[in-house]
Amino acid sequence: MYDFIITHWLDIFTTILGLIYIWLEYRAHIALWVVSVIMPACDIYLYWSHGLYGDAGMAAYYTLASVYGFALWQYKQHRSRSSSHHSAQTGNICEENRITNTQRSARLKQETLSEQSEEGTLNNYPITHFRRKHILPSVCFFFVAWVAVYWLLVTVINPSEQYVSSLWPIADAFTNALSFVALWALARKYVEQWLIWIAVDIVTAVMYIGKDIPFKASLYALYVFIAILGYRKWRKMMEEDKKNSTA
């Protein structure tokens, strides 16, 4: 047992980080980007040592994409808050002479509670559907990326006959290409990003079982179930955002 843990310690560690990440993503919490910077640094070595060269490269991409996602969420949140603050100030000036002390106190309390509810979450950056104008470009990008990653794996990284004749580079390239699209959709906060991740997670779990990375395989199997719950939760959050915006 001890030898097994020592052999798979990095697998175990990154799996724990993965559980933390999916929990934060489920809550649409901005801290998910912090974890997604730390985890890929460990995954690069783990995947490369098991011959998953595409996933190792994807881990490096995750680091850069996570910085982009963090910056985008922060920007959207700041812009939304600035707009809300400006509108509130305008309304305050118009109503100043008509608000009683009791009304003013009640409104101040409500504003304080609203600010507290925003801490750690990004409710001001609304969840939306995948835009139709992005569907065709995303599909085209996926297939181009799939072919490009596969070519890179079998011609540059590992052109050995044993590797090229196996299914590993095909599956490795597939999950990486689809992950590009999924991570971009996550950064844009599209609810359908969960559906894309379900496909990625199923293929990845099977692939990791074959590569003797048991904990990661179990993690990605769990991801499938959590992604279903996440999709339902994000849809609910999206409907609540719409109701609040029209109220």
PDB file of N, CA and C in Angstrom, residues 154-196:
ATOM      1  N   VAL A 154       2.307  12.771 -33.637  1.00  0.00           N
ATOM      2  CA  VAL A 154       2.863  11.618 -34.353  1.00  0.00           C
ATOM      3  C   VAL A 154       4.039  11.961 -35.263  1.00  0.00           C
ATOM      4  N   THR A 155       4.295  13.220 -35.492  1.00  0.00           N
ATOM      5  CA  THR A 155       5.409  13.595 -36.375  1.00  0.00           C
ATOM      6  C   THR A 155       6.536  14.315 -35.664  1.00  0.00           C
ATOM      7  N   VAL A 156       6.224  14.994 -34.597  1.00  0.00           N
ATOM      8  CA  VAL A 156       7.240  15.790 -33.899  1.00  0.00           C
ATOM      9  C   VAL A 156       7.581  15.212 -32.536  1.00  0.00           C
ATOM     10  N   ILE A 157       6.573  14.962 -31.729  1.00  0.00           N
ATOM     11  CA  ILE A 157       6.810  14.555 -30.343  1.00  0.00           C
ATOM     12  C   ILE A 157       7.193  13.087 -30.216  1.00  0.00           C
ATOM     13  N   ASN A 158       6.449  12.202 -30.858  1.00  0.00           N
ATOM     14  CA  ASN A 158       6.749  10.766 -30.752  1.00  0.00           C
ATOM     15  C   ASN A 158       6.375  10.049 -32.051  1.00  0.00           C
ATOM     16  N   PRO A 159       7.280  10.053 -33.032  1.00  0.00           N
ATOM     17  CA  PRO A 159       6.986   9.427 -34.334  1.00  0.00           C
ATOM     18  C   PRO A 159       7.226   7.923 -34.382  1.00  0.00           C
ATOM     19  N   SER A 160       7.409   7.299 -33.209  1.00  0.00           N
ATOM     20  CA  SER A 160       7.659   5.858 -33.199  1.00  0.00           C
ATOM     21  C   SER A 160       6.467   5.102 -33.770  1.00  0.00           C
ATOM     22  N   GLU A 161       6.748   3.982 -34.415  1.00  0.00           N
ATOM     23  CA  GLU A 161       5.692   3.202 -35.067  1.00  0.00           C
ATOM     24  C   GLU A 161       4.685   2.674 -34.061  1.00  0.00           C
ATOM     25  N   GLN A 162       5.178   2.271 -32.895  1.00  0.00           N
ATOM     26  CA  GLN A 162       4.286   1.731 -31.875  1.00  0.00           C
ATOM     27  C   GLN A 162       3.268   2.779 -31.418  1.00  0.00           C
ATOM     28  N   TYR A 163       3.729   4.007 -31.256  1.00  0.00           N
ATOM     29  CA  TYR A 163       2.839   5.080 -30.803  1.00  0.00           C
ATOM     30  C   TYR A 163       1.874   5.508 -31.908  1.00  0.00           C
ATOM     31  N   VAL A 164       2.406   5.668 -33.120  1.00  0.00           N
ATOM     32  CA  VAL A 164       1.598   6.145 -34.244  1.00  0.00           C
ATOM     33  C   VAL A 164       0.487   5.158 -34.594  1.00  0.00           C
ATOM     34  N   SER A 165       0.777   3.868 -34.481  1.00  0.00           N
ATOM     35  CA  SER A 165      -0.202   2.844 -34.853  1.00  0.00           C
ATOM     36  C   SER A 165      -1.248   2.594 -33.768  1.00  0.00           C
ATOM     37  N   SER A 166      -1.097   3.232 -32.612  1.00  0.00           N
ATOM     38  CA  SER A 166      -2.051   3.040 -31.524  1.00  0.00           C
ATOM     39  C   SER A 166      -3.162   4.091 -31.578  1.00  0.00           C
ATOM     40  N   LEU A 167      -4.125   3.931 -30.695  1.00  0.00           N
ATOM     41  CA  LEU A 167      -5.231   4.884 -30.615  1.00  0.00           C
ATOM     42  C   LEU A 167      -4.935   6.065 -29.699  1.00  0.00           C
ATOM     43  N   TRP A 168      -3.812   5.989 -28.971  1.00  0.00           N
ATOM     44  CA  TRP A 168      -3.507   7.036 -27.996  1.00  0.00           C
ATOM     45  C   TRP A 168      -3.408   8.426 -28.608  1.00  0.00           C
ATOM     46  N   PRO A 169      -2.675   8.617 -29.680  1.00  0.00           N
ATOM     47  CA  PRO A 169      -2.583   9.982 -30.231  1.00  0.00           C
ATOM     48  C   PRO A 169      -3.918  10.515 -30.742  1.00  0.00           C
ATOM     49  N   ILE A 170      -4.775   9.617 -31.236  1.00  0.00           N
ATOM     50  CA  ILE A 170      -6.092  10.053 -31.717  1.00  0.00           C
ATOM     51  C   ILE A 170      -6.944  10.553 -30.549  1.00  0.00           C
ATOM     52  N   ALA A 171      -6.986   9.753 -29.480  1.00  0.00           N
ATOM     53  CA  ALA A 171      -7.772  10.135 -28.305  1.00  0.00           C
ATOM     54  C   ALA A 171      -7.172  11.346 -27.612  1.00  0.00           C
ATOM     55  N   ASP A 172      -5.846  11.359 -27.519  1.00  0.00           N
ATOM     56  CA  ASP A 172      -5.155  12.476 -26.874  1.00  0.00           C
ATOM     57  C   ASP A 172      -5.435  13.779 -27.616  1.00  0.00           C
ATOM     58  N   ALA A 173      -5.372  13.731 -28.927  1.00  0.00           N
ATOM     59  CA  ALA A 173      -5.629  14.924 -29.739  1.00  0.00           C
ATOM     60  C   ALA A 173      -7.092  15.351 -29.647  1.00  0.00           C
ATOM     61  N   PHE A 174      -7.992  14.370 -29.597  1.00  0.00           N
ATOM     62  CA  PHE A 174      -9.426  14.673 -29.513  1.00  0.00           C
ATOM     63  C   PHE A 174      -9.756  15.450 -28.244  1.00  0.00           C
ATOM     64  N   THR A 175      -9.316  14.931 -27.099  1.00  0.00           N
ATOM     65  CA  THR A 175      -9.637  15.590 -25.835  1.00  0.00           C
ATOM     66  C   THR A 175      -8.998  16.967 -25.735  1.00  0.00           C
ATOM     67  N   ASN A 176      -7.817  17.110 -26.294  1.00  0.00           N
ATOM     68  CA  ASN A 176      -7.153  18.412 -26.242  1.00  0.00           C
ATOM     69  C   ASN A 176      -7.853  19.436 -27.118  1.00  0.00           C
ATOM     70  N   ALA A 177      -8.213  19.040 -28.323  1.00  0.00           N
ATOM     71  CA  ALA A 177      -8.892  19.966 -29.233  1.00  0.00           C
ATOM     72  C   ALA A 177     -10.243  20.403 -28.674  1.00  0.00           C
ATOM     73  N   LEU A 178     -10.986  19.448 -28.122  1.00  0.00           N
ATOM     74  CA  LEU A 178     -12.294  19.780 -27.570  1.00  0.00           C
ATOM     75  C   LEU A 178     -12.162  20.617 -26.300  1.00  0.00           C
ATOM     76  N   SER A 179     -11.091  20.394 -25.551  1.00  0.00           N
ATOM     77  CA  SER A 179     -10.861  21.176 -24.340  1.00  0.00           C
ATOM     78  C   SER A 179     -10.580  22.639 -24.655  1.00  0.00           C
ATOM     79  N   PHE A 180      -9.945  22.905 -25.792  1.00  0.00           N
ATOM     80  CA  PHE A 180      -9.726  24.293 -26.204  1.00  0.00           C
ATOM     81  C   PHE A 180     -11.061  25.034 -26.277  1.00  0.00           C
ATOM     82  N   VAL A 181     -12.023  24.393 -26.915  1.00  0.00           N
ATOM     83  CA  VAL A 181     -13.341  25.002 -27.082  1.00  0.00           C
ATOM     84  C   VAL A 181     -14.052  25.131 -25.732  1.00  0.00           C
ATOM     85  N   ALA A 182     -13.966  24.078 -24.907  1.00  0.00           N
ATOM     86  CA  ALA A 182     -14.646  24.081 -23.615  1.00  0.00           C
ATOM     87  C   ALA A 182     -14.105  25.159 -22.689  1.00  0.00           C
ATOM     88  N   LEU A 183     -12.805  25.311 -22.662  1.00  0.00           N
ATOM     89  CA  LEU A 183     -12.206  26.296 -21.773  1.00  0.00           C
ATOM     90  C   LEU A 183     -12.530  27.714 -22.229  1.00  0.00           C
ATOM     91  N   TRP A 184     -12.582  27.915 -23.535  1.00  0.00           N
ATOM     92  CA  TRP A 184     -12.977  29.221 -24.062  1.00  0.00           C
ATOM     93  C   TRP A 184     -14.428  29.525 -23.677  1.00  0.00           C
ATOM     94  N   ALA A 185     -15.301  28.516 -23.791  1.00  0.00           N
ATOM     95  CA  ALA A 185     -16.710  28.700 -23.431  1.00  0.00           C
ATOM     96  C   ALA A 185     -16.866  28.966 -21.942  1.00  0.00           C
ATOM     97  N   LEU A 186     -16.017  28.350 -21.129  1.00  0.00           N
ATOM     98  CA  LEU A 186     -16.040  28.597 -19.691  1.00  0.00           C
ATOM     99  C   LEU A 186     -15.657  30.036 -19.395  1.00  0.00           C
ATOM    100  N   ALA A 187     -14.624  30.532 -20.063  1.00  0.00           N
ATOM    101  CA  ALA A 187     -14.182  31.912 -19.862  1.00  0.00           C
ATOM    102  C   ALA A 187     -15.276  32.907 -20.249  1.00  0.00           C
ATOM    103  N   ARG A 188     -16.079  32.540 -21.273  1.00  0.00           N
ATOM    104  CA  ARG A 188     -17.191  33.398 -21.693  1.00  0.00           C
ATOM    105  C   ARG A 188     -18.433  33.169 -20.834  1.00  0.00           C
ATOM    106  N   LYS A 189     -18.366  32.194 -19.946  1.00  0.00           N
ATOM    107  CA  LYS A 189     -19.448  31.829 -19.031  1.00  0.00           C
ATOM    108  C   LYS A 189     -20.704  31.376 -19.772  1.00  0.00           C
ATOM    109  N   TYR A 190     -20.509  30.523 -20.800  1.00  0.00           N
ATOM    110  CA  TYR A 190     -21.623  29.916 -21.523  1.00  0.00           C
ATOM    111  C   TYR A 190     -22.051  28.647 -20.800  1.00  0.00           C
ATOM    112  N   VAL A 191     -23.340  28.470 -20.591  1.00  0.00           N
ATOM    113  CA  VAL A 191     -23.831  27.325 -19.838  1.00  0.00           C
ATOM    114  C   VAL A 191     -23.504  26.010 -20.536  1.00  0.00           C
ATOM    115  N   GLU A 192     -23.429  26.021 -21.871  1.00  0.00           N
ATOM    116  CA  GLU A 192     -23.163  24.793 -22.628  1.00  0.00           C
ATOM    117  C   GLU A 192     -21.746  24.277 -22.466  1.00  0.00           C
ATOM    118  N   GLN A 193     -20.883  25.043 -21.810  1.00  0.00           N
ATOM    119  CA  GLN A 193     -19.517  24.558 -21.602  1.00  0.00           C
ATOM    120  C   GLN A 193     -19.517  23.253 -20.818  1.00  0.00           C
ATOM    121  N   TRP A 194     -20.537  23.069 -19.956  1.00  0.00           N
ATOM    122  CA  TRP A 194     -20.637  21.828 -19.196  1.00  0.00           C
ATOM    123  C   TRP A 194     -20.866  20.623 -20.108  1.00  0.00           C
ATOM    124  N   LEU A 195     -21.663  20.785 -21.157  1.00  0.00           N
ATOM    125  CA  LEU A 195     -21.938  19.686 -22.081  1.00  0.00           C
ATOM    126  C   LEU A 195     -20.681  19.281 -22.839  1.00  0.00           C
ATOM    127  N   ILE A 196     -19.877  20.265 -23.183  1.00  0.00           N
ATOM    128  CA  ILE A 196     -18.615  19.971 -23.873  1.00  0.00           C
ATOM    129  C   ILE A 196     -17.683  19.207 -22.952  1.00  0.00           C
TER     130      ILE A 196
END
